[in-house]
XYZ file of C-alpha atoms in Angstrom:
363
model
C 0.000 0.000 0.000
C 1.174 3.141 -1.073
C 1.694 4.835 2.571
C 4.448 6.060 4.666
C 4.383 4.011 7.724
C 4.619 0.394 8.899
C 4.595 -0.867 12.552
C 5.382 -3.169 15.111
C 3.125 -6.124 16.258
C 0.528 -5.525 18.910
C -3.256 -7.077 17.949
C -5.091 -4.970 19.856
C -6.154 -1.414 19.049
C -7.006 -0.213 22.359
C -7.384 2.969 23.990
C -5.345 2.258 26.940
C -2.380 1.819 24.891
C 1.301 3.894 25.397
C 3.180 3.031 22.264
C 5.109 5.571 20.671
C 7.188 3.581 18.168
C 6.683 2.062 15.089
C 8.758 -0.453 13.030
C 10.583 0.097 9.903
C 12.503 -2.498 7.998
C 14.953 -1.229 5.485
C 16.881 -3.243 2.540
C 19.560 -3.779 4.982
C 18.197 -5.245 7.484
C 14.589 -6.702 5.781
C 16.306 -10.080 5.024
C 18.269 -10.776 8.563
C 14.786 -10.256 10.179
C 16.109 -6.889 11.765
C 13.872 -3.722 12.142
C 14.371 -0.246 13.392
C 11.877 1.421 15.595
C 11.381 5.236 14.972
C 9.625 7.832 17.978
C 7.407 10.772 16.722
C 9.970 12.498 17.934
C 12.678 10.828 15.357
C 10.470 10.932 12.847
C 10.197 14.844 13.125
C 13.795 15.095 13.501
C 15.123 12.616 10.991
C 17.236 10.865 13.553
C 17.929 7.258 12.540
C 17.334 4.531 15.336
C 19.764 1.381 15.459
C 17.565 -1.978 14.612
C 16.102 -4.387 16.584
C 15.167 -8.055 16.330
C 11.951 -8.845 15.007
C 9.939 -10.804 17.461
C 10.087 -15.302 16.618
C 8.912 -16.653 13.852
C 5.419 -17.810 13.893
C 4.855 -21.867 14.884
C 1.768 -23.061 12.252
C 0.224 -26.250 13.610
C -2.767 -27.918 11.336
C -6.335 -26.049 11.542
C -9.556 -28.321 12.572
C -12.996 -27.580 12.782
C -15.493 -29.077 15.053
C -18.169 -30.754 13.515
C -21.632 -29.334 14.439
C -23.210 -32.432 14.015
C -20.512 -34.979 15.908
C -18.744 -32.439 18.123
C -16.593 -35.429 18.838
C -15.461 -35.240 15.383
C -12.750 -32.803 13.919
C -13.374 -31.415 10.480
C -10.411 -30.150 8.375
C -10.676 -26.420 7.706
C -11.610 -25.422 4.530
C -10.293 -21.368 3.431
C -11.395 -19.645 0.536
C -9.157 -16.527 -0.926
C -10.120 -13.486 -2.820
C -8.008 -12.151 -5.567
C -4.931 -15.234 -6.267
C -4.178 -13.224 -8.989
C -2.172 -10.014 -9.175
C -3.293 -8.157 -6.161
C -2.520 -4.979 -7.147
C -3.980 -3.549 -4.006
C -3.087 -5.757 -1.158
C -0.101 -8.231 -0.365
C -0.012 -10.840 -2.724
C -0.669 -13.821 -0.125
C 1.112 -17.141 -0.093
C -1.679 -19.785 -1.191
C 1.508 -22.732 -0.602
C 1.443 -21.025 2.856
C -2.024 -21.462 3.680
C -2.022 -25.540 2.184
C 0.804 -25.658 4.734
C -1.220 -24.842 7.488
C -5.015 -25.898 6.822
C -5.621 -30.057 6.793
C -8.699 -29.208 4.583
C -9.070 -27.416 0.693
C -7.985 -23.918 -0.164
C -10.305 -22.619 -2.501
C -8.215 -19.914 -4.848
C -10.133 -17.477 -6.438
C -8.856 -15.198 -9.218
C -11.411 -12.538 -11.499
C -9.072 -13.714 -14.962
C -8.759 -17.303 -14.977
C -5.784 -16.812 -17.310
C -3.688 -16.251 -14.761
C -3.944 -19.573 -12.565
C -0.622 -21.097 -13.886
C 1.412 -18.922 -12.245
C -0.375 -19.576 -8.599
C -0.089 -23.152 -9.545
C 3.712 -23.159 -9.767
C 3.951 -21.438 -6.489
C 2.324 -24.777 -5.440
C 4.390 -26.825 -7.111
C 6.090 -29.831 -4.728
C 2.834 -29.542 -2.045
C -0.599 -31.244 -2.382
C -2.099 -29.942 -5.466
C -5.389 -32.194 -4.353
C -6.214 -29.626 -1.862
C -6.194 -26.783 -4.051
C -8.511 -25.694 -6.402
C -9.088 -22.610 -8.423
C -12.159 -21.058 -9.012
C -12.965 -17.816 -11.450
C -14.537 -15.124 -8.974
C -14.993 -11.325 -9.320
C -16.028 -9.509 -6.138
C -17.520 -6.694 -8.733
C -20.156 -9.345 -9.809
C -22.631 -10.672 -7.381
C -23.862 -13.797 -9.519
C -19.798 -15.063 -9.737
C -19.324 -14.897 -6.622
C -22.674 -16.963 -5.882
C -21.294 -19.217 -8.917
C -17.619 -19.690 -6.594
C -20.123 -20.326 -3.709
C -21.917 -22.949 -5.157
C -18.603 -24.766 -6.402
C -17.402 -25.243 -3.027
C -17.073 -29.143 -3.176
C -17.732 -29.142 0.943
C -20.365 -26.950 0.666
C -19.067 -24.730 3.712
C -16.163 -22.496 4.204
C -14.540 -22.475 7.421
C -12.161 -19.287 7.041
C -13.091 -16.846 4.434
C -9.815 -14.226 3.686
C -11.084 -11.088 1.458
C -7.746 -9.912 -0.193
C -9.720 -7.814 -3.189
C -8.083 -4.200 -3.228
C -7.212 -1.849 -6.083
C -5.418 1.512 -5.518
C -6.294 5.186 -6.621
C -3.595 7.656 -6.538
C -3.529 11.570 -7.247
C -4.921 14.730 -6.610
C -8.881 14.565 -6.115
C -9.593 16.969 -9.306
C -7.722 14.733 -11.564
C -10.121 11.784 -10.541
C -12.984 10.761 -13.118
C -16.427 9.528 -11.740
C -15.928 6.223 -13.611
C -12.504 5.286 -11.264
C -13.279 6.304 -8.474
C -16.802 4.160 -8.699
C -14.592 1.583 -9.536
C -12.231 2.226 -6.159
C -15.938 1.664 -4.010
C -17.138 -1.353 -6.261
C -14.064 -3.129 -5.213
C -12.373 -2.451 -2.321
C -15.900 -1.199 -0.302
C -18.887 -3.210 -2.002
C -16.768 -5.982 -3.635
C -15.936 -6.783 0.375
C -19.111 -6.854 1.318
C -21.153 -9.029 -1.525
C -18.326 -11.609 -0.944
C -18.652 -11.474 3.094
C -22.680 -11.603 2.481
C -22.797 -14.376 0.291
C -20.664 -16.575 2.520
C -22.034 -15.217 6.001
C -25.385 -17.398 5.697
C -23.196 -20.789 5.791
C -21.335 -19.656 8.679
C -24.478 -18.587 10.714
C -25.606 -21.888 10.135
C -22.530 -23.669 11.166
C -22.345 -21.464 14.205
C -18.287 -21.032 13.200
C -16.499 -19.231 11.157
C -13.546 -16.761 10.320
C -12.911 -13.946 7.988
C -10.080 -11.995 7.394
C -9.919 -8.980 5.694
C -7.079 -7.181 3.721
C -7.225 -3.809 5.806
C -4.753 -0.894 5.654
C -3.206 1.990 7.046
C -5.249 4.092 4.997
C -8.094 2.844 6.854
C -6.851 4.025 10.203
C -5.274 7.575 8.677
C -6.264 9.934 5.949
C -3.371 10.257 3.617
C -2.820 13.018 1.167
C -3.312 12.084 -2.547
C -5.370 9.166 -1.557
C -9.008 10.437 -1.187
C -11.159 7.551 -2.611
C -8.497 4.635 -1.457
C -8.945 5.721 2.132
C -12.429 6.561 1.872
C -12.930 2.797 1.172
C -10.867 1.690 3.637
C -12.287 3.312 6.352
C -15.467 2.575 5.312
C -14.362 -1.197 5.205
C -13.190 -0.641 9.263
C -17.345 0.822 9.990
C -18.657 -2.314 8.142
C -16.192 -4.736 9.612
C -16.361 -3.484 13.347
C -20.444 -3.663 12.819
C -20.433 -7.108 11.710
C -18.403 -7.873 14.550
C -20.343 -6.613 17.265
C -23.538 -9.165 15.956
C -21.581 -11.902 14.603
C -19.919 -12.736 18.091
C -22.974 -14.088 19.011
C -22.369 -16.795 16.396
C -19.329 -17.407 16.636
C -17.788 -16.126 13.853
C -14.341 -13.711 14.361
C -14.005 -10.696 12.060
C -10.094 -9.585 11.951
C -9.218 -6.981 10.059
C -4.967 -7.774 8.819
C -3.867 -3.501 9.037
C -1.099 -3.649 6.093
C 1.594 -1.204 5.661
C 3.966 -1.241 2.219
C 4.561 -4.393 0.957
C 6.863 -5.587 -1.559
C 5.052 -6.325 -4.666
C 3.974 -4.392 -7.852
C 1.260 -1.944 -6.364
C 2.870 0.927 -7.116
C 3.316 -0.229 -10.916
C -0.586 -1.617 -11.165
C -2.297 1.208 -9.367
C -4.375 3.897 -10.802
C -2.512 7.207 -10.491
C -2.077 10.285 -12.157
C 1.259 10.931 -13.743
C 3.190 13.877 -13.530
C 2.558 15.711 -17.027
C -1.017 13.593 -16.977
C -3.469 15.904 -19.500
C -5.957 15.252 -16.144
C -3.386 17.245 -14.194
C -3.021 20.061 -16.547
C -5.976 22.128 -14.541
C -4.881 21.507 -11.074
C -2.764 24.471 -9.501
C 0.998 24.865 -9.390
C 0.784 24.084 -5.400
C -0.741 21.476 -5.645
C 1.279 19.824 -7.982
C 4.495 20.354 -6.258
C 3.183 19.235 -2.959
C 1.792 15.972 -5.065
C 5.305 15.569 -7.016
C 6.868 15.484 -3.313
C 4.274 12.805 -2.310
C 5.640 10.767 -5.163
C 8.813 11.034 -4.434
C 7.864 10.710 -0.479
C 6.138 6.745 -1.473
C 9.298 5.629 -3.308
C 11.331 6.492 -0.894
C 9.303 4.513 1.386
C 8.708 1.550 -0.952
C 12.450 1.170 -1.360
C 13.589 1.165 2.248
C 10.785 0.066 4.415
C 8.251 -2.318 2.768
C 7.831 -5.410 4.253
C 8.072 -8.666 2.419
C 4.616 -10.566 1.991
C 6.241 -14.091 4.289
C 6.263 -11.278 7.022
C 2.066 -10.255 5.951
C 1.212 -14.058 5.790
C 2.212 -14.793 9.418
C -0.212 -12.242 10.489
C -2.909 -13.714 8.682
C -1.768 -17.462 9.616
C -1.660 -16.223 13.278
C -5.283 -14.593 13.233
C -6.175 -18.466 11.506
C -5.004 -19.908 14.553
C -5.655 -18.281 17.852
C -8.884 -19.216 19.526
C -9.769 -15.924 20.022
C -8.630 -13.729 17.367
C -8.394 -10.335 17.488
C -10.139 -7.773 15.458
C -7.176 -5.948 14.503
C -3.845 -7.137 13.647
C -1.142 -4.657 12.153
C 1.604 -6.395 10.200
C 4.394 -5.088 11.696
C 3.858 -4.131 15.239
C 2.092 -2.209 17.553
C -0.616 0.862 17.545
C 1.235 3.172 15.223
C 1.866 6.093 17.080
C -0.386 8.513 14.587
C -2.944 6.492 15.366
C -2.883 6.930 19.083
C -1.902 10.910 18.708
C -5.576 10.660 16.853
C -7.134 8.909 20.097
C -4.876 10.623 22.337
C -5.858 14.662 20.811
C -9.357 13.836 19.571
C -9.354 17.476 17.686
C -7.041 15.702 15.038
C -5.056 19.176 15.089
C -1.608 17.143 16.084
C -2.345 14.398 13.731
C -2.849 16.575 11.058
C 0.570 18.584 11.604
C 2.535 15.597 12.434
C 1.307 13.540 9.412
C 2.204 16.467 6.739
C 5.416 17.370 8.118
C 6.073 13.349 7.876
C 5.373 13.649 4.248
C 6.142 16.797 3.080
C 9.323 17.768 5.275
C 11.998 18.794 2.947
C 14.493 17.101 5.472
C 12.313 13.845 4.982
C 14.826 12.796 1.964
């Protein structure tokens, strides 16, 4: 996700909570599994911390399922993904990992069935008899009732909603058409895929889903109007469904993403410098956005994380007994998010996040 900050590992977003340091992990350090954690006060001065270790690897043990008609009886799992294919708006997510974990099928689902080879390879060596692929497009009601119905169980256990696309630039530049497109996905996309699946849970009186969430949920970012206008509306709709669907025991978790390394910058929607959509948008504004873009590659290049370090999270919200609702990928409670709980008049926030951004020291 195109966004400056990542964090360290806490599940809970509470309002008790004292953190004030967030996670970054470079090129230099991203493959030893060493991070460095940065202070508000670092970040406004550009002071570089020394790393840290990462916390341990995550243990995966097989998932089971109770059956509800012999609770005796342990079912195997069964997890259906959203968007196999090129997620251009979330971490592309290890389907080998998930086989690895669950005893039961994964159920792949990709909008362009074209592209299914490539997901197979990643396979390649594990059981390919647990895996199937199945053509889905969270834009399309009926084919996602079609993937439903093609469910060989006729149930899914876990159900992960990884559909995201990206919208990039300033707001005046933005045609009606994309940034329909940025609600049908990442907002009502979410939602016909949670609705057509939530009926077989209720019944079951079980169930997990995961959604893709992101920092741009949580904080309004500059040059990103429509992407975190989705995303926050994604937090309302999952932190509703949560509140009734605890009384069926079914666990919402939103995974909070930060930058990850794979081709989202390259497949989102954004204007271009010397875009014609750009040529009636003021001087200001255009500098300010030109230092944005320079900002996000800056950040992409030294502190994405890799997506083994985004599947753990997911893997370890698939295993607790009691999952949380929110899991950020790398850490704790970003501090911006508790200066917003901390000085409800978003004044601080507001400040601390542009001089983050636009700081001419920031390079």
């Amino acid at each position: 996700m195109f966004v400056p900050l990542i964090w360290t590992h806490n599940p809970f977003l509470g309002l008790h909570t004292s953190m004030t340091r967030m996670r970054i992990t470079g090129p230099e350090n991203r493959r030893s599994g060493r991070g460095a954690c940065w202070s508000l006060s670092q970040l406004s001065s550009g002071t570089r911390p020394e790393p840290e270790s990462n916390p341990a690897p995550l243990h995966c043990e097989a998932l089971t399922n109770r059956s509800p008609s012999r609770p005796g009886v342990r079912l195997p799992r069964l997890v259906l993904v959203s968007n196999c294919s090129s997620q251009p708006g979330c971490p592309c997510l290890p389907i080998s990992s998930f086989q690895l974990l669950v005893s039961g099928a994964v159920y792949a689902t990709m909008r362009n069935l074209a592209k299914k080879e490539r997901l197979l390879e990643s396979v390649k060596g594990l059981h390919k008899d647990t895996l199937d692929v199945l053509q889905m497009d969270v834009t399309d009601r009926q084919s996602i009732l079609d993937a439903r119905d093609k469910v060989a169980e006729k149930r899914v256990d876990i159900l992960v909603c990884n559909a995201g696309v990206g919208l990039m630039g300033p707001l005046e530049a933005h045609s009606l058409d994309s940034m329909k497109q940025i609600l049908e996905v990442n907002l009502l996309g979410t939602i016909q895929t949670i609705k057509a699946f939530l009926p077989g849970m209720k019944a079951q009186r079980n169930g997990r889903i995961l959604v893709t969430g992101s920092i741009g949920g949580l904080h309004g970012l500059p040059f990103n109007v429509l992407y975190c206008a989705s995303k926050f509306a994604i937090e309302g709709a999952c932190e509703s469904l949560a509140v009734l669907l605890q009384h069926f025991n079914i666990y919402v978790s939103l995974i909070e993403c930060g930058p990850v390394n794979t081709n989202f910058l390259v497949n989102l929607t954004k204007a271009e410098l010397g875009d014609p959509s750009l040529q009636h948008v003021d001087a200001r504004t255009l500098g300010l956005y030109e230092r944005y873009l320079h900002h996000c590659s800056y950040v992409f290049q030294n502190a994405a994380q890799d997506t083994e370090d985004i599947v753990k999270v997911f893997l370890d919200a698939m295993q607790s007994p009691s999952p949380a609702f929110r899991y950020f990928t790398s850490g704790a409670v970003p501090p911006l998010t508790e200066l917003k709980v901390t000085q409800p008049d978003g004044l601080r926030y507001i400040s601390a996040m542009s001089k983050l951004i636009f700081s001419p020291d920031e390079q």
